[in-house]
PDB file of C-alpha atoms in Angstrom:
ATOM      1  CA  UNK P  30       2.559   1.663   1.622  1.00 60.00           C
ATOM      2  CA  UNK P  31      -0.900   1.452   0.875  1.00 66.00           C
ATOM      3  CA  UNK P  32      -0.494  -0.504  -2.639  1.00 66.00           C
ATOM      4  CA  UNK P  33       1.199  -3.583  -0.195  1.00 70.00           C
ATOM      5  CA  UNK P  34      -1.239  -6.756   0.226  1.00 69.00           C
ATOM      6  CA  UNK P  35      -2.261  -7.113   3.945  1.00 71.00           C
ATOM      7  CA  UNK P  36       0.612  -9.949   4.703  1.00 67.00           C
ATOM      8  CA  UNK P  37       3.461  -7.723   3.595  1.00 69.00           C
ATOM      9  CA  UNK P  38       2.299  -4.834   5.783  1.00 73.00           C
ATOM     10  CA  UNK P  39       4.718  -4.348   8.770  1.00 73.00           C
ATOM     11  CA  UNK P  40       5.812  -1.668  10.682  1.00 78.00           C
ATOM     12  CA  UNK P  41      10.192  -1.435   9.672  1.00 83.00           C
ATOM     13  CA  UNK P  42       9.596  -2.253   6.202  1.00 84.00           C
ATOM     14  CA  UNK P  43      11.925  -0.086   3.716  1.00 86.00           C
ATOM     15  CA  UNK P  44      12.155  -0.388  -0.008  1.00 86.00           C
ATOM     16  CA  UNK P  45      15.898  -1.735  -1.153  1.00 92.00           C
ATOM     17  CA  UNK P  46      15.376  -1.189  -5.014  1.00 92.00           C
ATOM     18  CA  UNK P  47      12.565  -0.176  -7.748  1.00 89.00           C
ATOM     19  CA  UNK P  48      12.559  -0.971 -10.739  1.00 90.00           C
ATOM     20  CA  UNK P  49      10.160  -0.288 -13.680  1.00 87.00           C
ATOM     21  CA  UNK P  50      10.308  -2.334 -16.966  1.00 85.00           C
ATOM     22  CA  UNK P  51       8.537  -0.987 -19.707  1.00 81.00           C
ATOM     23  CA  UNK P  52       8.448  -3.618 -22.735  1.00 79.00           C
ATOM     24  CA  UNK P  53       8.306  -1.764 -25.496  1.00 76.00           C
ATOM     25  CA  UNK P  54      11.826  -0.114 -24.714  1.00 75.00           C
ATOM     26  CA  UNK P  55      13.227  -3.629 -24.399  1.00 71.00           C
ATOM     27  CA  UNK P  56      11.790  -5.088 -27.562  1.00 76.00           C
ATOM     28  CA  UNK P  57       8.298  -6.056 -26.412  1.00 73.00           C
ATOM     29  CA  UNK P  58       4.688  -5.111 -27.781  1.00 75.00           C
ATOM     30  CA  UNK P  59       1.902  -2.791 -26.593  1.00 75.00           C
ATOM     31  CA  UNK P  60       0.239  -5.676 -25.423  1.00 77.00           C
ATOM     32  CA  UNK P  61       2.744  -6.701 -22.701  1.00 81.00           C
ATOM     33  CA  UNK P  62       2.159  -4.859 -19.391  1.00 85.00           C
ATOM     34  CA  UNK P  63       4.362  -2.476 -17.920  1.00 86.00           C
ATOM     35  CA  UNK P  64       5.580  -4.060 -14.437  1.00 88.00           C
ATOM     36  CA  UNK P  65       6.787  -1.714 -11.350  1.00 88.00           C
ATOM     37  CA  UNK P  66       8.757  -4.501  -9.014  1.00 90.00           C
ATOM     38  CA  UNK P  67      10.120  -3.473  -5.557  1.00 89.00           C
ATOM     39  CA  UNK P  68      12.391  -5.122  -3.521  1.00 92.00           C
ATOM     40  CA  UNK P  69      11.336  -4.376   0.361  1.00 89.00           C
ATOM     41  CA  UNK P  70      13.297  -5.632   3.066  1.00 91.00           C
ATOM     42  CA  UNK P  71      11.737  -6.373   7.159  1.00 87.00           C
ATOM     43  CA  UNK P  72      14.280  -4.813   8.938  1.00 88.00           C
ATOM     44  CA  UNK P  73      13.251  -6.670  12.466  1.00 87.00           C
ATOM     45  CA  UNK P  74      13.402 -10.049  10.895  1.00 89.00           C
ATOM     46  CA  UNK P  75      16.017  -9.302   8.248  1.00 90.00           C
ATOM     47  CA  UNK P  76      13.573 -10.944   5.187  1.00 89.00           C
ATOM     48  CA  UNK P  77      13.706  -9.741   2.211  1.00 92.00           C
ATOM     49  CA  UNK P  78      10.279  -9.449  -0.291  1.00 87.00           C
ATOM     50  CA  UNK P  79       9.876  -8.830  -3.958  1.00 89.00           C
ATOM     51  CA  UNK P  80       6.532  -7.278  -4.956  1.00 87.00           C
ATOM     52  CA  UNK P  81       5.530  -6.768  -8.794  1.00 88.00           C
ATOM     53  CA  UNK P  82       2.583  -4.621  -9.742  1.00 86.00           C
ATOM     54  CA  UNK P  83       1.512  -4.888 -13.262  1.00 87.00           C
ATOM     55  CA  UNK P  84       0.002  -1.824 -14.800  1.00 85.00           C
ATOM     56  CA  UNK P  85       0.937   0.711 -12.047  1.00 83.00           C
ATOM     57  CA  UNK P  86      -0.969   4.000 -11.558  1.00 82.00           C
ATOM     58  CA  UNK P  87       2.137   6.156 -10.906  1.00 77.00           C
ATOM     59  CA  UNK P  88       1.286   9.619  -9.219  1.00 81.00           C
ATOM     60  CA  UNK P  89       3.833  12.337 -10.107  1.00 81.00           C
ATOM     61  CA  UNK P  90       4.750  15.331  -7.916  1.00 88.00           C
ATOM     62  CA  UNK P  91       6.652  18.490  -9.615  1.00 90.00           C
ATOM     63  CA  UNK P  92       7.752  20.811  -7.313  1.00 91.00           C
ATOM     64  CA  UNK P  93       9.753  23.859  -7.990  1.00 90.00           C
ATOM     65  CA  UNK P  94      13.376  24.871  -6.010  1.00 84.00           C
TER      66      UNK P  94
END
């Protein structure tokens, strides 16, 4: 997860939940940023981590049946 700061990279890490919030669908302005926040949980240690990025770059993939 190459987006991760250095201290959250481990090796059993798995996402639990995304979620993207976009303001201006829930009454904000163009000015707010959008915010991608993931939940990730260490699945040696049991410890859960939230992680917001604001402004993401989000790559999308299309791929056909």
């Amino acid at each position: 997860m190459k987006f991760l700061p250095l201290e959250l990279v481990r090796p059993h890490l798995i996402p639990l939940n995304i979620v993207y919030y976009n303001p201006i669908s829930n009454g904000g302005t163009f000015s707010d940023p959008d915010v991608l926040t993931i939940t990730y949980k260490d699945q040696d240690s049991g410890q859960k981590f939230v992680f917001d990025i604001k402004e993401p770059k989000i790559e999308l993939f299309i791929t056909k049946p």
